[in-house]
mmCIF file with all atom_site columns, C-alpha atoms in Angstrom:
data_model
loop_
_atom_site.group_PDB
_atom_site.id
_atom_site.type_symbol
_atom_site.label_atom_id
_atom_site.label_alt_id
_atom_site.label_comp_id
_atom_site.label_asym_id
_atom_site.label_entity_id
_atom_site.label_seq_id
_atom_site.pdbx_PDB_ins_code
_atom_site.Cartn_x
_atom_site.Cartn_y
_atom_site.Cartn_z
_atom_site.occupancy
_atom_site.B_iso_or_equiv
_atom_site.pdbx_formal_charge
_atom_site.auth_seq_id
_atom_site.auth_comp_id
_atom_site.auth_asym_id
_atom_site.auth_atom_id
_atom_site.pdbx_PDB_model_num
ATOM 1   C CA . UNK A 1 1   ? -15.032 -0.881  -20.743 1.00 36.00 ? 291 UNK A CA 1
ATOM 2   C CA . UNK A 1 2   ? -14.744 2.367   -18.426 1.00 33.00 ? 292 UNK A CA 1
ATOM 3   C CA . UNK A 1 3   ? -13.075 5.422   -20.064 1.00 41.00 ? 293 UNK A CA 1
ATOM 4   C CA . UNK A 1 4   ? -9.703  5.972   -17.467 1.00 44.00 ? 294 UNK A CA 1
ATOM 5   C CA . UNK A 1 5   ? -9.584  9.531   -16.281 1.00 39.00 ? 295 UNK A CA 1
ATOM 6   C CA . UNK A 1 6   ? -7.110  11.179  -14.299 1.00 47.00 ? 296 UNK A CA 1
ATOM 7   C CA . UNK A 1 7   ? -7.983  12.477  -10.962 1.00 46.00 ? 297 UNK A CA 1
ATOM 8   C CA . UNK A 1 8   ? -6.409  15.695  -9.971  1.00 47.00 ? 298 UNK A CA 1
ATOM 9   C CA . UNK A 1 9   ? -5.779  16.849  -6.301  1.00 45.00 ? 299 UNK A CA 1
ATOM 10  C CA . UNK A 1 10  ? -7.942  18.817  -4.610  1.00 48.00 ? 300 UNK A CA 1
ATOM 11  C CA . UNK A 1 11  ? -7.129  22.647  -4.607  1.00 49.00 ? 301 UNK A CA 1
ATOM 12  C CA . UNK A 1 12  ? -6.235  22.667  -0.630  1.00 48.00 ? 302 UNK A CA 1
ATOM 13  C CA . UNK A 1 13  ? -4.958  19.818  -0.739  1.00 65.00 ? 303 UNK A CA 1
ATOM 14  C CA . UNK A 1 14  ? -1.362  17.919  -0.324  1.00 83.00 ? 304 UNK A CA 1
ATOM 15  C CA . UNK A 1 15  ? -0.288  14.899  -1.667  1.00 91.00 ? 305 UNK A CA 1
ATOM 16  C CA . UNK A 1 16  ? 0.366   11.889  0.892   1.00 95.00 ? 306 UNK A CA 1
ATOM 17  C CA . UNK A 1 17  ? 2.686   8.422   1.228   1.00 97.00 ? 307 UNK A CA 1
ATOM 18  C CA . UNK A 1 18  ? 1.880   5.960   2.817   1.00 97.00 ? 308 UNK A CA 1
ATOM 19  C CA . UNK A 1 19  ? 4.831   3.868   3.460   1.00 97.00 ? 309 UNK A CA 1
ATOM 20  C CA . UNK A 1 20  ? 3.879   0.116   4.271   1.00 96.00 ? 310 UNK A CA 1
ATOM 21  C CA . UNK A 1 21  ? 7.268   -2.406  5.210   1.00 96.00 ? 311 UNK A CA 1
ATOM 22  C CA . UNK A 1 22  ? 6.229   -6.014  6.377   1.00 96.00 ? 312 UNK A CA 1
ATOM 23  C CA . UNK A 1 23  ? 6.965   -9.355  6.318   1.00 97.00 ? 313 UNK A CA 1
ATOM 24  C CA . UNK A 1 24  ? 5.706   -12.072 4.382   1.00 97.00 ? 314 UNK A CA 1
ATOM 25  C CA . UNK A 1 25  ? 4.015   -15.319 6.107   1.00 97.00 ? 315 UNK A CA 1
ATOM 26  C CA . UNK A 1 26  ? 5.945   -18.152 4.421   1.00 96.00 ? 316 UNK A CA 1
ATOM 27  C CA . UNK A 1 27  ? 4.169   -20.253 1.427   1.00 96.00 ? 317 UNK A CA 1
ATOM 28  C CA . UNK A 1 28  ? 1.278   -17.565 1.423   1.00 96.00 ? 318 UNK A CA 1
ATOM 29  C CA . UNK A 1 29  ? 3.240   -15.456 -1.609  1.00 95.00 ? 319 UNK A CA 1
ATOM 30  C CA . UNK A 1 30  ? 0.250   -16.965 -4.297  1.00 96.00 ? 320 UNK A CA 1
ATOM 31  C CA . UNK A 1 31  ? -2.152  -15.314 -1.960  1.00 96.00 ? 321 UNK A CA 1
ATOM 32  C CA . UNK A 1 32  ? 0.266   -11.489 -1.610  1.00 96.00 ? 322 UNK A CA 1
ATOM 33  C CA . UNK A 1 33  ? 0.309   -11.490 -5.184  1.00 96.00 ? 323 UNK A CA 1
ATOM 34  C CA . UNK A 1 34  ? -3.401  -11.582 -5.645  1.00 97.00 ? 324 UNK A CA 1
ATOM 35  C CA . UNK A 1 35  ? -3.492  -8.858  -2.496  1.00 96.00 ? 325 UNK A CA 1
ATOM 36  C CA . UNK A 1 36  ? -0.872  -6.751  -4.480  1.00 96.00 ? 326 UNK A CA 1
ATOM 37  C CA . UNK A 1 37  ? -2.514  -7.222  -8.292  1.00 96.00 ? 327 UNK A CA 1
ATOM 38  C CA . UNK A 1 38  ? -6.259  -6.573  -6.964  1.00 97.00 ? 328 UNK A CA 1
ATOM 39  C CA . UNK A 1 39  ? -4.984  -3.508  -4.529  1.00 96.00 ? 329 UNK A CA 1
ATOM 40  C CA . UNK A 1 40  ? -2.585  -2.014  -7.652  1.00 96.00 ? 330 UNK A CA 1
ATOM 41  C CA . UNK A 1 41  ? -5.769  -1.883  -9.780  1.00 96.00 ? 331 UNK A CA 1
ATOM 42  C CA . UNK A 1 42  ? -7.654  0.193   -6.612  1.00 96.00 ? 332 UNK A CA 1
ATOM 43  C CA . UNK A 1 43  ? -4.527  2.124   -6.617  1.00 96.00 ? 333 UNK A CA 1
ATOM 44  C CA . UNK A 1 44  ? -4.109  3.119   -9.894  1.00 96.00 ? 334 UNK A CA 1
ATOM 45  C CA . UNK A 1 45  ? -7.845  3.486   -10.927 1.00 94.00 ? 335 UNK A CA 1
ATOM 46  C CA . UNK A 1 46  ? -7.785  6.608   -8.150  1.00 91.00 ? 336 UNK A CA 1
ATOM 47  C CA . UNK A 1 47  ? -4.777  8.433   -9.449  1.00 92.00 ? 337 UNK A CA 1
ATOM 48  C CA . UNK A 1 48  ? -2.299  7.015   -7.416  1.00 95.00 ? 338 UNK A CA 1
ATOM 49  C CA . UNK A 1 49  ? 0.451   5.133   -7.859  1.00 95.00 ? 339 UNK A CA 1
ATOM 50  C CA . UNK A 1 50  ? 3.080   3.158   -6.326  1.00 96.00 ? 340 UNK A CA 1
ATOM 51  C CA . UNK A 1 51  ? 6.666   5.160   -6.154  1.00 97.00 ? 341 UNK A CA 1
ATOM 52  C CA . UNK A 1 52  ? 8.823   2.450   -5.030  1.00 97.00 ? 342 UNK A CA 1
ATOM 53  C CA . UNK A 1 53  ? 9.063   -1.018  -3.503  1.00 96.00 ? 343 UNK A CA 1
ATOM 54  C CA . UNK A 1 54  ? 11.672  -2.576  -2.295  1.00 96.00 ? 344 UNK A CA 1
ATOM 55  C CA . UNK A 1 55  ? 13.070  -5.778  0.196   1.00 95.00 ? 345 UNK A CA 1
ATOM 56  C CA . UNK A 1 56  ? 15.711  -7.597  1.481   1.00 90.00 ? 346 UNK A CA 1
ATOM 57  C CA . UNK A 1 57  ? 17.408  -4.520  3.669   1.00 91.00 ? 347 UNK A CA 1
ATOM 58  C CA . UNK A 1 58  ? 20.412  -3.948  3.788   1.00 89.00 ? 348 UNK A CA 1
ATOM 59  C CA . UNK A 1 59  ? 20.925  -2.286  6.889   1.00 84.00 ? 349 UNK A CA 1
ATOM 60  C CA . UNK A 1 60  ? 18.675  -2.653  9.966   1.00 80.00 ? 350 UNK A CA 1
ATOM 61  C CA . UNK A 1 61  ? 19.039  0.514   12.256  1.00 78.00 ? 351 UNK A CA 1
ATOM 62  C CA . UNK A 1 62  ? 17.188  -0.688  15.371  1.00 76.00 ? 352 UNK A CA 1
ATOM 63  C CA . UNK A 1 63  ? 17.227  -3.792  16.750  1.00 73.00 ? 353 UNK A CA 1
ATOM 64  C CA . UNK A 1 64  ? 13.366  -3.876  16.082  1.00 79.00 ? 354 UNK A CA 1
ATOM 65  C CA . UNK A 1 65  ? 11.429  -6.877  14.206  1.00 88.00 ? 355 UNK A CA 1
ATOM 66  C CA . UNK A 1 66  ? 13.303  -6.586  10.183  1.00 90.00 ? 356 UNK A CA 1
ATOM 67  C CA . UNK A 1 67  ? 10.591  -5.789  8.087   1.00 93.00 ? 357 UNK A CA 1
ATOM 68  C CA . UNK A 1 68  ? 11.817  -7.616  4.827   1.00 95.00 ? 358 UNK A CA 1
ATOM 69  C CA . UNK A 1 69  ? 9.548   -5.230  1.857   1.00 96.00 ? 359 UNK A CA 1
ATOM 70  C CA . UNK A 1 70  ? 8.726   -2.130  1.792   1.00 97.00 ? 360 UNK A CA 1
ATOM 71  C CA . UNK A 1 71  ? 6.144   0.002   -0.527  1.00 97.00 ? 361 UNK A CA 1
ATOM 72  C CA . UNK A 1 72  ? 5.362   3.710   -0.982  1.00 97.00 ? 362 UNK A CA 1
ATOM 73  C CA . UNK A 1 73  ? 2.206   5.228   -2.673  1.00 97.00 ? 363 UNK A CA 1
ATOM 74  C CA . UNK A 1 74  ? 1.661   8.062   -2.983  1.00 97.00 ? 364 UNK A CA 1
ATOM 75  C CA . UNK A 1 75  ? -1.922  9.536   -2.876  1.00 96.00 ? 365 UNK A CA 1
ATOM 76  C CA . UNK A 1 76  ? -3.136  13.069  -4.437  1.00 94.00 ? 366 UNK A CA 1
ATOM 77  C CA . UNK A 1 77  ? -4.821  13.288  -0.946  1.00 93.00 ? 367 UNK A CA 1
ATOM 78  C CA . UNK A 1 78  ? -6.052  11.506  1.797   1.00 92.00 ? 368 UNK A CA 1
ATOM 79  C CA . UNK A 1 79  ? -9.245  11.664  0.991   1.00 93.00 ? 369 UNK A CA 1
ATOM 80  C CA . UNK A 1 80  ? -7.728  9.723   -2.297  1.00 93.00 ? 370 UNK A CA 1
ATOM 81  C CA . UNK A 1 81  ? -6.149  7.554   0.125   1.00 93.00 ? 371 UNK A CA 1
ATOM 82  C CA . UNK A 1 82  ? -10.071 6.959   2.084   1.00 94.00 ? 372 UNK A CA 1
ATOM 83  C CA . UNK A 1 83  ? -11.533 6.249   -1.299  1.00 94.00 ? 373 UNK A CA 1
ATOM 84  C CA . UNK A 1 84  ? -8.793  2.969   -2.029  1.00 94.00 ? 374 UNK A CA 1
ATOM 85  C CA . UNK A 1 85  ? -9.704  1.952   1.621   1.00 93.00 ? 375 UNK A CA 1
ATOM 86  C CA . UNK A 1 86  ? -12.813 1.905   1.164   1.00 95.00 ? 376 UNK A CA 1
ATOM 87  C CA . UNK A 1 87  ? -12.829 0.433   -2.051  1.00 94.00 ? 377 UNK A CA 1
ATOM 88  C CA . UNK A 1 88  ? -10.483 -2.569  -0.684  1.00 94.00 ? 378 UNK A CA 1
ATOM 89  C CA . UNK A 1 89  ? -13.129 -3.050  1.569   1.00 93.00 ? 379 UNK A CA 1
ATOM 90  C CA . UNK A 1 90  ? -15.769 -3.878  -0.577  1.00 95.00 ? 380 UNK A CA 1
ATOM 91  C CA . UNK A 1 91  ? -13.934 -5.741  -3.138  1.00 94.00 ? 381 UNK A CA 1
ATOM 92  C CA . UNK A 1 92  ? -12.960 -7.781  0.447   1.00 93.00 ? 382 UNK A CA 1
ATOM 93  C CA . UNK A 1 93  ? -9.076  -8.255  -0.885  1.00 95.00 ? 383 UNK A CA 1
ATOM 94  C CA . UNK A 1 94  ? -8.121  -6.918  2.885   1.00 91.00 ? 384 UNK A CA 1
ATOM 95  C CA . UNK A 1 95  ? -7.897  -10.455 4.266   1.00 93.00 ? 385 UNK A CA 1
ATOM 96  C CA . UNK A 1 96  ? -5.666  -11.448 1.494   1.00 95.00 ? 386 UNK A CA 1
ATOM 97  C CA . UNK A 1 97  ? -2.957  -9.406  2.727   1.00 94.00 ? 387 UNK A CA 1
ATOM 98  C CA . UNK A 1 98  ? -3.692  -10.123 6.348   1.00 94.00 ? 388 UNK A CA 1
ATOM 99  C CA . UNK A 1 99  ? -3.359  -13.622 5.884   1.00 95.00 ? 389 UNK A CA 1
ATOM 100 C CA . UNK A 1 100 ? -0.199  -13.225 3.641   1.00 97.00 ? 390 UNK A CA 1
ATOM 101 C CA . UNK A 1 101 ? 1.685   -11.174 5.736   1.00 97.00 ? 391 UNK A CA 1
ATOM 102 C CA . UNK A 1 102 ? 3.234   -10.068 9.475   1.00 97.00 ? 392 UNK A CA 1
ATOM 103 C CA . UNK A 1 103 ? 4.568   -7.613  11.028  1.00 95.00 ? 393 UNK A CA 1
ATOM 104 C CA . UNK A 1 104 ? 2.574   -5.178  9.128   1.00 93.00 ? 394 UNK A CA 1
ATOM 105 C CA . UNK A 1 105 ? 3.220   -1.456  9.941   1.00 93.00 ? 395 UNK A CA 1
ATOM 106 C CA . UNK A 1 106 ? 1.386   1.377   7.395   1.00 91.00 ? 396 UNK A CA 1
ATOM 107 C CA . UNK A 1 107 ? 2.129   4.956   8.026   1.00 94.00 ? 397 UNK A CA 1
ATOM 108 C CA . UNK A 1 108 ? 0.628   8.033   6.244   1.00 95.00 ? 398 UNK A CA 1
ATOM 109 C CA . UNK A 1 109 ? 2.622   11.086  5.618   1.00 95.00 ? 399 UNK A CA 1
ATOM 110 C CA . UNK A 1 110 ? 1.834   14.276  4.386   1.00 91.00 ? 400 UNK A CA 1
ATOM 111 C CA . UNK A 1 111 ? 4.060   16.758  1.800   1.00 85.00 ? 401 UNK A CA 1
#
């Protein structure tokens, strides 16, 4: 078993969210939850974590596509952020969520 360590921030560094609100493709929730479990351990094993999730709105200010859930992590950097990309890429857990969901829309901000 691998020792956890924490992973601090770089020194010029600032911490970033990415904010992710979709909409799940109906009967593919057994396949999101793998997406979510597998991507959570990426997550977590580079010092990030998620802040909040959410769903079922309750208020829709544009008259947009709803976006029923919603999750924030936040990363010590983007080049945290890179790493849990990349990673997600070779564990190949990407098509899970594509497959899973619609309507997708993931933004990165900065603090």
């Amino acid at each position: 078993m691998y020792a956890k360590t924490k992973v601090l921030p770089c020194k010029n560094s600032f911490m970033v969210y990415a904010l992710n609100v979709f909409n799940l493709i109906p009967s593919q929730e057994k396949n999101y939850k793998k997406y979510s479990i597998e991507a959570g351990k990426i997550i977590y094993s580079k010092g990030s974590k998620v802040i909040a999730s959410g769903w079922n709105p309750i208020r829709n200010l544009h008259r947009e596509i709803q976006r029923d859930y919603a999750v924030i992590v936040k990363f010590p950097s983007e080049k945290f952020f890179q790493e849990c990309l990349d990673e997600a890429e070779k564990k190949d857990i990407r098509s899970l969520r594509e497959n899973s969901t619609k309507d997708y829309i993931w933004t990165l901000y900065e603090n």
